[in-house]
XYZ file of C-alpha atoms in Angstrom:
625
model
C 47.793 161.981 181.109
C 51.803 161.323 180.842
C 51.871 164.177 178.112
C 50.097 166.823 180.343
C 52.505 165.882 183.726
C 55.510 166.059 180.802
C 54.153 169.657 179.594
C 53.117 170.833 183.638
C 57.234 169.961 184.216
C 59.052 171.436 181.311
C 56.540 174.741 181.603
C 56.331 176.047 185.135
C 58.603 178.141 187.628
C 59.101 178.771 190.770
C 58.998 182.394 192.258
C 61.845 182.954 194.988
C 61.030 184.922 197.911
C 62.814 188.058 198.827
C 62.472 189.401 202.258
C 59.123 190.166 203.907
C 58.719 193.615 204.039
C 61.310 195.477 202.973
C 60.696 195.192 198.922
C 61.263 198.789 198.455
C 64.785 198.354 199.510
C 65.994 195.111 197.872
C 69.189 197.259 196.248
C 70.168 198.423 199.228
C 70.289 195.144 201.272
C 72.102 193.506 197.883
C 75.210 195.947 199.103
C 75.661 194.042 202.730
C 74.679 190.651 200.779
C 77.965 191.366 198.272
C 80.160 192.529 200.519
C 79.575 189.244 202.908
C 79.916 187.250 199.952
C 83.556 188.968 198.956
C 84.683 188.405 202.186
C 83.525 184.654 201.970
C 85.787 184.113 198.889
C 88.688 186.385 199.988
C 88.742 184.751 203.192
C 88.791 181.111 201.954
C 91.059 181.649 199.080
C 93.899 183.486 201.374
C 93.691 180.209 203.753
C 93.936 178.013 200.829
C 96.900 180.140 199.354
C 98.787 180.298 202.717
C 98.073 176.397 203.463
C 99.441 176.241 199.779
C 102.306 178.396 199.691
C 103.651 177.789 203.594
C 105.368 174.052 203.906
C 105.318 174.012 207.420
C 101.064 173.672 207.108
C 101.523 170.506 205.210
C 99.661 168.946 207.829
C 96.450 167.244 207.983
C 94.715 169.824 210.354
C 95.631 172.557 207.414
C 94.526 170.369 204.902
C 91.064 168.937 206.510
C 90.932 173.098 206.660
C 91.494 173.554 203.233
C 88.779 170.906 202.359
C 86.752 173.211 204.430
C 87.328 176.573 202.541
C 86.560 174.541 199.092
C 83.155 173.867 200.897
C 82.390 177.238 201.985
C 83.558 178.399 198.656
C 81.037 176.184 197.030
C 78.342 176.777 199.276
C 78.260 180.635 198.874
C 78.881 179.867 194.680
C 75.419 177.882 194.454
C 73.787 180.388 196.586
C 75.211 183.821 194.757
C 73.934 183.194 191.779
C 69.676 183.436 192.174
C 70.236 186.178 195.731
C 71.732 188.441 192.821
C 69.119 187.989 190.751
C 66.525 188.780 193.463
C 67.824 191.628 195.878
C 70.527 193.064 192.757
C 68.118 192.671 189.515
C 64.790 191.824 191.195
C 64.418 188.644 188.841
C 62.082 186.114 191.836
C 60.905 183.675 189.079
C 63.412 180.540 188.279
C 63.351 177.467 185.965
C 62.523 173.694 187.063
C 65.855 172.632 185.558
C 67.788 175.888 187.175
C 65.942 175.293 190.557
C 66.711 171.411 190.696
C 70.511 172.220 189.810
C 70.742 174.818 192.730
C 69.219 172.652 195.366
C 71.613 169.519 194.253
C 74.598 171.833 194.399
C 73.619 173.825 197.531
C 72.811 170.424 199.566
C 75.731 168.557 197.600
C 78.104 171.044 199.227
C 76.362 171.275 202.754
C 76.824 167.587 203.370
C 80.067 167.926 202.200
C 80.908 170.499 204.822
C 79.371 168.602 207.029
C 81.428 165.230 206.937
C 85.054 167.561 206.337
C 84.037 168.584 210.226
C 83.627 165.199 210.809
C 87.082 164.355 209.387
C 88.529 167.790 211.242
C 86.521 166.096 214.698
C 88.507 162.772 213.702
C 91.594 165.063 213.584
C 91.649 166.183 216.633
C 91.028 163.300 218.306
C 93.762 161.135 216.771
C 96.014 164.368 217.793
C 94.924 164.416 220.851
C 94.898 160.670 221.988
C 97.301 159.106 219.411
C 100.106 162.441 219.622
C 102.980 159.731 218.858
C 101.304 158.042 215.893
C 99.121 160.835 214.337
C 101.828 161.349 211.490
C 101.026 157.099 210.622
C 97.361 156.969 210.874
C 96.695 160.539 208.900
C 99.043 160.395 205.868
C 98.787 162.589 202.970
C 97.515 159.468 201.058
C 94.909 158.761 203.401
C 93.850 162.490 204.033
C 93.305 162.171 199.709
C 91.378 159.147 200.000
C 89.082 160.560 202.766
C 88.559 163.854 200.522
C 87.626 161.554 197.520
C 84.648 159.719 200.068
C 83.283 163.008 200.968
C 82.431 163.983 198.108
C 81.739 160.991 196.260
C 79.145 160.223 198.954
C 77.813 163.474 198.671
C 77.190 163.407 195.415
C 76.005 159.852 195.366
C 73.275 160.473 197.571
C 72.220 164.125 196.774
C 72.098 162.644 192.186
C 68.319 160.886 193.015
C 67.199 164.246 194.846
C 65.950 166.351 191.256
C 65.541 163.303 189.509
C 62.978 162.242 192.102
C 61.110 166.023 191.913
C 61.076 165.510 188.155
C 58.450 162.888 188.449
C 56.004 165.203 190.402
C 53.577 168.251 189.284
C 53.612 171.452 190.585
C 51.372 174.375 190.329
C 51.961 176.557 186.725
C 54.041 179.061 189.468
C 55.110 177.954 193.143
C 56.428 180.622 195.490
C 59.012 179.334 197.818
C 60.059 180.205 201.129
C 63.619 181.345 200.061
C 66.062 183.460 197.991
C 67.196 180.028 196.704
C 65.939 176.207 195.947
C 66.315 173.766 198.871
C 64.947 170.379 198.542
C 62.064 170.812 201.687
C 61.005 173.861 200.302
C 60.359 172.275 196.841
C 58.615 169.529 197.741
C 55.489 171.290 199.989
C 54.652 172.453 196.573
C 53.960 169.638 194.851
C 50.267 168.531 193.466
C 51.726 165.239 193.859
C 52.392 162.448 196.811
C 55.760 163.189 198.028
C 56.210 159.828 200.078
C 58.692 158.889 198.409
C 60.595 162.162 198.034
C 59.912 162.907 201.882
C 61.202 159.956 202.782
C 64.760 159.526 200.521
C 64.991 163.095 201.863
C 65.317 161.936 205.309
C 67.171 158.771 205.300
C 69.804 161.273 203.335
C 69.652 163.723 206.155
C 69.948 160.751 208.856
C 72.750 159.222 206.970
C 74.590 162.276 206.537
C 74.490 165.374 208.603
C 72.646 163.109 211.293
C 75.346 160.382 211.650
C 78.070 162.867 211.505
C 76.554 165.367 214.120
C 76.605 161.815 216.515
C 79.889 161.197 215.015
C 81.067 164.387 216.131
C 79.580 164.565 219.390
C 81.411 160.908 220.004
C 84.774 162.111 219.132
C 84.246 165.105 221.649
C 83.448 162.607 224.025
C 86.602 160.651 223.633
C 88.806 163.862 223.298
C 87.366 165.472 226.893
C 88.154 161.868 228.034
C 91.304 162.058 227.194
C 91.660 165.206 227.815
C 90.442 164.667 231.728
C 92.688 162.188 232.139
C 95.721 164.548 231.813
C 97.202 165.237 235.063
C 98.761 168.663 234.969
C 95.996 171.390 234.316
C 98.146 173.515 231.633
C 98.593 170.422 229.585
C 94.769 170.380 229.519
C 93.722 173.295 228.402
C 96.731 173.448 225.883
C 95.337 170.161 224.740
C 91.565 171.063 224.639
C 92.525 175.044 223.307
C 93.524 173.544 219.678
C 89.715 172.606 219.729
C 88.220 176.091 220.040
C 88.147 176.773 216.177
C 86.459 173.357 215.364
C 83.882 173.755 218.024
C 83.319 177.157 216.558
C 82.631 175.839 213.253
C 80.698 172.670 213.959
C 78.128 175.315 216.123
C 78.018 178.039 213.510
C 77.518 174.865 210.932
C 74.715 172.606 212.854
C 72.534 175.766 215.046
C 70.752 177.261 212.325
C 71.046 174.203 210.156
C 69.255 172.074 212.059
C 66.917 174.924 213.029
C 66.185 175.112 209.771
C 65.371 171.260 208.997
C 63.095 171.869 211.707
C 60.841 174.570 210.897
C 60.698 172.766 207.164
C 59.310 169.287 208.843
C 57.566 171.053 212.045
C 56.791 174.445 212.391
C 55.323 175.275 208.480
C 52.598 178.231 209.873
C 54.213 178.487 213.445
C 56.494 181.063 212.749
C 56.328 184.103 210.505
C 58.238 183.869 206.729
C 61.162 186.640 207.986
C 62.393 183.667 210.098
C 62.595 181.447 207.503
C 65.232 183.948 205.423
C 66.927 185.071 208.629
C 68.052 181.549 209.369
C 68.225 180.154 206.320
C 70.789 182.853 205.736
C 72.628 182.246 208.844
C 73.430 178.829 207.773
C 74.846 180.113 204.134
C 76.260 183.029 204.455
C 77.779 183.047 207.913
C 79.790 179.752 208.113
C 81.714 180.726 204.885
C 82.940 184.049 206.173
C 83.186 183.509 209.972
C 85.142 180.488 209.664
C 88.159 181.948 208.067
C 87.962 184.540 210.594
C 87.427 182.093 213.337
C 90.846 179.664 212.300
C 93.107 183.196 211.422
C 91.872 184.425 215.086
C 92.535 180.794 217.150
C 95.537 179.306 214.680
C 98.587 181.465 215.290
C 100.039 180.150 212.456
C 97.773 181.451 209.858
C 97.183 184.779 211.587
C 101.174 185.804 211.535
C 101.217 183.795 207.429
C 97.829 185.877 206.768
C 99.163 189.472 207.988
C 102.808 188.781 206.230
C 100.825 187.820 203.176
C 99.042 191.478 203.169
C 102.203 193.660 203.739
C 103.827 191.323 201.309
C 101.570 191.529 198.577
C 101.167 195.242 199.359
C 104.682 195.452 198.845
C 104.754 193.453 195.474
C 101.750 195.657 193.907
C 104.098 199.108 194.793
C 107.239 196.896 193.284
C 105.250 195.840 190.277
C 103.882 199.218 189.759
C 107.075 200.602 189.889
C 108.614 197.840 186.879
C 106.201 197.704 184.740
C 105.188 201.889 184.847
C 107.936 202.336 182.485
C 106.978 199.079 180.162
C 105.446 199.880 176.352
C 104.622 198.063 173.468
C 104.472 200.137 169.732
C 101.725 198.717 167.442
C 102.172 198.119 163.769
C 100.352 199.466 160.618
C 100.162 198.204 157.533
C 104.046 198.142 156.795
C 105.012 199.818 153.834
C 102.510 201.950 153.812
C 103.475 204.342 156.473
C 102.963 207.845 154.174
C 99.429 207.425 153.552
C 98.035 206.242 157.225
C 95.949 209.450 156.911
C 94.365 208.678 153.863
C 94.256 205.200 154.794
C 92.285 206.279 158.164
C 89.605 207.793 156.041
C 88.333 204.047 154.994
C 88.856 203.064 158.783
C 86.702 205.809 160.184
C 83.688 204.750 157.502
C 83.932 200.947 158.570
C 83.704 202.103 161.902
C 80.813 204.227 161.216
C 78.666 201.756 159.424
C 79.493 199.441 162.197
C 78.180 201.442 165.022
C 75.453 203.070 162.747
C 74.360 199.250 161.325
C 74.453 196.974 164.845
C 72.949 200.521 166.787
C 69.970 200.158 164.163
C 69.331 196.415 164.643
C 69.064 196.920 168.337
C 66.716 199.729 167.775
C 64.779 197.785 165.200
C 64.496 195.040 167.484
C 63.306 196.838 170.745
C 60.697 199.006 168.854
C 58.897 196.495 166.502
C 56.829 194.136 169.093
C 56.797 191.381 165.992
C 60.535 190.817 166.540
C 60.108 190.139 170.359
C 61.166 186.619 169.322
C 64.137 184.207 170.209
C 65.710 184.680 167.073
C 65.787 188.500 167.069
C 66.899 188.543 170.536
C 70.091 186.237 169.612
C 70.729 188.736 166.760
C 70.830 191.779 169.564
C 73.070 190.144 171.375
C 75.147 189.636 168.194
C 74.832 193.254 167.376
C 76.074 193.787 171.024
C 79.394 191.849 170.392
C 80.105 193.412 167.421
C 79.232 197.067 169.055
C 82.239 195.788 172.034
C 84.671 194.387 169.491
C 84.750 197.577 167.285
C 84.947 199.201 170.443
C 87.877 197.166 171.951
C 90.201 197.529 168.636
C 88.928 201.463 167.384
C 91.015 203.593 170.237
C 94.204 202.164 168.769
C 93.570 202.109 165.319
C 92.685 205.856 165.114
C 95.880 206.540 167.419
C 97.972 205.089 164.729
C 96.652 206.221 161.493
C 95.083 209.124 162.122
C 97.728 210.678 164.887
C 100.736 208.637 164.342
C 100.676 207.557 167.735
C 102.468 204.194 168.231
C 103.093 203.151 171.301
C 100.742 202.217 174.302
C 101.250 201.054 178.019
C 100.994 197.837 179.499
C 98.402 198.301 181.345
C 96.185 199.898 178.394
C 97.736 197.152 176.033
C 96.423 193.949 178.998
C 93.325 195.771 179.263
C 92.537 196.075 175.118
C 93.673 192.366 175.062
C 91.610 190.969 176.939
C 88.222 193.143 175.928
C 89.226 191.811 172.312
C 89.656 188.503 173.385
C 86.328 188.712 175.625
C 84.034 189.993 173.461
C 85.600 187.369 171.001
C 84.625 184.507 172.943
C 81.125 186.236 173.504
C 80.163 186.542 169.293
C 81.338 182.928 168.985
C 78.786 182.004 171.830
C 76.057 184.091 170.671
C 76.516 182.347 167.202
C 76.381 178.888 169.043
C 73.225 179.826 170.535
C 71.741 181.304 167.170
C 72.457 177.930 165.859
C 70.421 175.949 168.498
C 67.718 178.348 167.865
C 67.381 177.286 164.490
C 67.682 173.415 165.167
C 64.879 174.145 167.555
C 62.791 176.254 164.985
C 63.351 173.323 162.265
C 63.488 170.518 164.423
C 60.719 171.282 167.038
C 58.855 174.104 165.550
C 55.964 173.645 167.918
C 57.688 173.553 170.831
C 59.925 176.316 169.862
C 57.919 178.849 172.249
C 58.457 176.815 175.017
C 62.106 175.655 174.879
C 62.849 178.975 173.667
C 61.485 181.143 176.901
C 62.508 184.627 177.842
C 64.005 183.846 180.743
C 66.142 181.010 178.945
C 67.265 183.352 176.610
C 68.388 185.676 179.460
C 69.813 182.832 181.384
C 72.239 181.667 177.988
C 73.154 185.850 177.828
C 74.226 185.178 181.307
C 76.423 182.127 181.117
C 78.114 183.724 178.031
C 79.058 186.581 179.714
C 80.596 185.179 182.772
C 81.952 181.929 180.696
C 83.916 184.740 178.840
C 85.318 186.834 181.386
C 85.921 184.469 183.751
C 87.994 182.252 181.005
C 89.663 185.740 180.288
C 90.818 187.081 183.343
C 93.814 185.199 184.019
C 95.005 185.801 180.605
C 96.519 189.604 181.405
C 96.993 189.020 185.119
C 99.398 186.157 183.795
C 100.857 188.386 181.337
C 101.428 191.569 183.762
C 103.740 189.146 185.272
C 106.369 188.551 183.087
C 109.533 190.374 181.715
C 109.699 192.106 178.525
C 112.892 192.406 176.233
C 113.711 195.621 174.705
C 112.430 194.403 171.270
C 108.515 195.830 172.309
C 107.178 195.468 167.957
C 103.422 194.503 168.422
C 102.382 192.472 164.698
C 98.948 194.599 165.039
C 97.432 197.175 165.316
C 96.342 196.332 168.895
C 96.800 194.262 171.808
C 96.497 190.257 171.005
C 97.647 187.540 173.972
C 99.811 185.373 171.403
C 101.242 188.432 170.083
C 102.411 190.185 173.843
C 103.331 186.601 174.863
C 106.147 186.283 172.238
C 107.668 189.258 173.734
C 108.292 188.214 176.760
C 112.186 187.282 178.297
C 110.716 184.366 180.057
C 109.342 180.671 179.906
C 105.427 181.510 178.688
C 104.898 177.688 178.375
C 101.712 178.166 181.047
C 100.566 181.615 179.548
C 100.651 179.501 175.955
C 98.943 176.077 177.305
C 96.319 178.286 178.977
C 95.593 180.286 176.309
C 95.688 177.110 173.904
C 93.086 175.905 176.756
C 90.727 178.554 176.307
C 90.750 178.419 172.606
C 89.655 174.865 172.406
C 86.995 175.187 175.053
C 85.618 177.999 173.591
C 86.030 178.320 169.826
C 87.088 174.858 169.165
C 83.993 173.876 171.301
C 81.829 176.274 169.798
C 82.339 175.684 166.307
C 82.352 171.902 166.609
C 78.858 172.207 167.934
C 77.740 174.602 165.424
C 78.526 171.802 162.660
C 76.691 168.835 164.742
C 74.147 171.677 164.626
C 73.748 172.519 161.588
C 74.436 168.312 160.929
C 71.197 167.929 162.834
C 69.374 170.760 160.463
C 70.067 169.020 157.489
C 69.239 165.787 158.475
C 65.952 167.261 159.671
C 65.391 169.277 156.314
C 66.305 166.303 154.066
C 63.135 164.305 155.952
C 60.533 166.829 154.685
C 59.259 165.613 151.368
C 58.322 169.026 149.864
C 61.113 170.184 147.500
C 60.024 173.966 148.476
C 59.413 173.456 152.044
C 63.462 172.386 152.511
C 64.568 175.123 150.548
C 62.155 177.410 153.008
C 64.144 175.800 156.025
C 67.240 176.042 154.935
C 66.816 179.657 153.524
C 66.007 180.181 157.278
C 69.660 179.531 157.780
C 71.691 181.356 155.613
C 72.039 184.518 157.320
C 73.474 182.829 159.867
C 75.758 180.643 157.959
C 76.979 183.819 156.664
C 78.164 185.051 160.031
C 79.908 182.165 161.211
C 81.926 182.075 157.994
C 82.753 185.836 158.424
C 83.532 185.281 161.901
C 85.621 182.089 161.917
C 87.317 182.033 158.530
C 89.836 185.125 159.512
C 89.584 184.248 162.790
C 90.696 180.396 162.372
C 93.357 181.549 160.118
C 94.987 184.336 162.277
C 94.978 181.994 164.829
C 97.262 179.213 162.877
C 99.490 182.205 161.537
C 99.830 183.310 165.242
C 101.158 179.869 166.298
C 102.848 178.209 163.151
C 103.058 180.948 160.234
C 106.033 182.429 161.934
C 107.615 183.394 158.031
C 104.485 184.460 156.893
C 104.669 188.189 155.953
C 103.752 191.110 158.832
C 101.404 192.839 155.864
C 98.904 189.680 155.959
C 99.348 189.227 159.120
C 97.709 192.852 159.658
C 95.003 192.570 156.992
C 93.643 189.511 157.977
C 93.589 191.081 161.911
C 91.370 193.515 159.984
C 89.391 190.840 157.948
C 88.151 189.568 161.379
C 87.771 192.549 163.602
C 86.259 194.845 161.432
C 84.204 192.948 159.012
C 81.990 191.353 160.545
C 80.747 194.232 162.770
C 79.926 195.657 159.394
C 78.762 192.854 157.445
C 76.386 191.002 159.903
C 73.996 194.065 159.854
C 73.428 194.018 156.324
C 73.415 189.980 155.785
C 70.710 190.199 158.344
C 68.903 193.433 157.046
C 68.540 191.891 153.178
C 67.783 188.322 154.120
C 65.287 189.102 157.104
C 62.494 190.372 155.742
C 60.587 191.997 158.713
C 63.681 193.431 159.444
C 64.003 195.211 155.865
C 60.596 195.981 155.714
C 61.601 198.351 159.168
C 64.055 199.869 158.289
C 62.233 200.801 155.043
C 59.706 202.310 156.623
C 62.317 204.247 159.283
C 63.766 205.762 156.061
C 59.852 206.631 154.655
């Protein structure tokens, strides 16, 4: 019985709901849904920035709001992520271990919200009755220390909520009432009693946004006491005017919260399913892009910081523009050679060739034959993928210099090839990672592989690749766009690398090189560590199986991958030490080994994978029949 409620958990989904009714025009309402979530993290970032930037909002009503914006910022990340999927990509159905995360973050950061208006109520109530000792009682120190309780208590209380669904059985697929997972919702589908689930789900409701809701409503109480007491009538509504914004967002916070806690406990088959999504998106979307709005509108301070902020940055775009239109870099050959780039271009144009004719013919070999619909042939598209985008990020250049003797290239072009190079970099060391779990799974588990291995698991580890790499890779060339460049502009290759633009600068790059140091670790360094505990794991498996000719059918599983990470980390871990220590080492290897790693792999991984894959030779054979 414990084995079929462990298989029911690891094996079913749930299906999200969309909105009632209007299914034929999900892409259309993902446009408003977007643009409200832009504003939400424009809005909240430019009041963190200006309490940031501006000393005179060193205060703790600026800094209770700053708490606030990281809430609202975190409230509209956990939602984002599955109302995409839905209304953008019309993916409804959702993991148990996906769902469970969602609804820990999304009620994680609601509380959270939820006790910073508390602290903002607190606020204005020591302001308002304690004017001569608000400075003592709310010190920066303090203000830190409250912070830290919020969300420690959060936390604390919200950890038990998927560990406590984990323990029940649902139906194979559940449809829920939302575009996202929230704890109420989750639990009317169980098979199982809930008593205990209900119940910790309410006591964390009472003890959180219940108590501070009273909380609040106290410190109003004393504050229009207060308030009241105050004899001249100006003084009073000065005094009670500095409320406004708070009031604001405590009601657009608690209405359709507790609206919705209602219709979840009391009004199940009361009230039609639109109303569920209509409120339930009230209470996440709104909050995080009226409030912003709300505190630029009431706060003078921020609204006259917020408007000099926009012609000022306006101002620094047309500047920066105007410095950096003129700025170039010129990209090096191989040196010495510079009389036969032609001929030399003629080898160039075939390795880019067989790149884009080998990884184009795995893809199509992949999506035609119905036998490779499998985990490990999908991990070997997205390889093919990479290598398609890396070719593509370093060809442009290449060909400009040996085939047209065109040197030199723009900032702007140069921070762009960066970080594509860089990006797609990041993404073929991830995609490797991933084949290599595959393949501890396939040895390891081999009848579980099916399961662990799903399609929409796969899609979901595409997913965090991509936006682990870009969003690690973004600040790289905004960071660099920054900084002044001497007159010496001598690239060491044949296209755009961050080390390499970074040593030109006339300025202290100690952040640009710690950051990109940063990156390197948590993504190669990461990667490749993990790939070696994986392939650790493999053999240790593989040693276990007493048949001499069953290992050796294992491991052969293997080698086409081992192959690829050697071809894709042994130039690239060595360009990388050159970069930062092999300052005397000559500008020729420099170059070739640049071209070890970019363009031989891409060419290479195709044909590893075509002769030691059999169903994959046996394909193409028959393509060429």
């Amino acid at each position: 019985m414990a084995v079929s409620k462990h298989s029911n958990a690891s094996s079913f989904f749930f299906v999200l709901m969309d909105l009632p009714g209007l299914e034929a025009s999900h892409h259309w309402t993902a446009i408003p849904i977007c643009l409200i979530y832009i504003l939400s993290v424009l809005g909240n970032i430019t009041i963190m920035h200006i309490v940031k930037s501006v000393s005179s909002l060193h205060t703790p009503m600026y800094l209770f709001l700053s708490m606030l914006s990281m809430a609202d910022l975190g409230l509209s990340a956990s939602t984002l992520p599955s109302m995409v999927a839905v209304f953008l990509l019309g993916q409804r159905m959702i993991g148990t271990a996906t769902c469970f995360m969602q609804l820990f973050f999304i009620h994680t950061f609601s509380v959270i919200e939820s006790a910073v208006l508390l602290a903002m109520a607190f606020d204005r109530c020591v302001a308002i009755r304690e004017p001569l000792r608000y400075a003592t009682i709310l010190t920066t120190r303090r203000i830190g220390a409250i912070g830290l309780a919020v969300v420690v208590r959060s936390a604390a209380l919200h950890l038990p909520l998927p560990v406590l669904l984990g323990r029940l059985t649902f139906q194979p697929v559940s449809a829920l009432s939302h575009s996202y997972c929230v704890h109420p919702d989750v639990l009317r589908l169980s098979r199982s009693s809930t008593v205990v689930n209900s119940g910790f789900g309410l006591f964390v409701m009472l003890s959180t946004l219940g108590m501070d809701a009273v909380l609040i409503l106290l410190s109003y109480g004393l504050i229009l006491k207060t308030v009241l007491s105050i004899a001249s009538n100006a003084e009073r509504m000065k005094a009670f005017n500095t409320c406004i914004s708070h009031i604001c967002a405590v009601l657009l916070f608690y209405t359709p919260l507790v609206s919705l806690s209602m219709i979840h406990r009391f009004g199940k088959r009361k009230l039609p399913a639109l109303v569920y999504m209509l409120l339930s998106y009230l209470h996440f979307l709104m909050p995080p892009v009226l409030n912003p709005i709300v505190y630029s509108v009431k706060t003078k301070e921020i609204r006259v910081l917020g408007l000099h902020l926009i012609l000022e940055s306006s101002l620094a775009v047309v500047m920066a523009h105007s410095n950096h239109s003129s700025t170039s870099f010129f990209l090096t050959g191989l040196p010495g050679l510079e009389a036969v780039y032609v001929w030399l271009s003629i080898p160039l144009c075939i390795v880019s060739i067989a790149s884009l004719a080998g990884n184009s013919l795995i893809l199509w070999v992949v999506k035609s034959e119905p036998s490779l619909h499998q985990p490990m042939y999908y991990f070997l598209s997205m390889l093919a993928v990479m290598d398609l985008g890396l070719s593509a990020s370093t060809l442009p250049t290449m060909l400009t210099i040996y085939m047209m003797g065109v040197r030199e290239v723009t900032l702007d072009m140069c921070l762009a090839q960066l970080f594509f190079i860089h990006t797609f970099s990041i993404m073929e060391s991830s995609v490797l990672l991933t084949m290599a779990f595959d393949r501890v799974v396939a040895i390891s588990s081999p009848l579980r592989y099916g399961t662990i291995l799903t399609n929409p698991r796969i899609a979901g580890l595409g997913l965090v690749i991509v936006v682990r790499s870009i969003g690690l890779h973004i600040p790289a060339p905004i960071m660099l766009k920054k900084l002044p460049y001497c007159q010496k502009r001598q690239l060491s290759h044949s296209y755009c690398l961050h080390p390499d633009v970074m040593k030109l600068a006339c300025a202290d790059t100690h952040i640009n090189s710690i950051y990109g140091l940063f990156v390197v670790l948590s993504t190669l360094g990461v990667d490749s560590v993990l790939i070696v505990l994986s392939y650790g794991l493999i053999l240790h498996t593989v040693l276990s199986i007493a048949s001499k000719t069953e290992r050796l059918k294992a491991l052969n599983t293997c080698v086409s991958h081992i192959c690829s990470v050697l071809l894709f980390y042994t130039p690239m871990i060595g360009l990388s030490m050159i970069h930062r220590f092999g300052k005397r080492t000559s500008p020729c290897s420099r170059v070739l080994l640049s071209y070890l790693h970019f363009l031989i792999p891409p060419v290479l991984n195709p044909v590893v994978y075509t002769i030691k894959t059999k169903q994959i030779r046996l394909r193409i054979l028959r393509i060429f029949r």
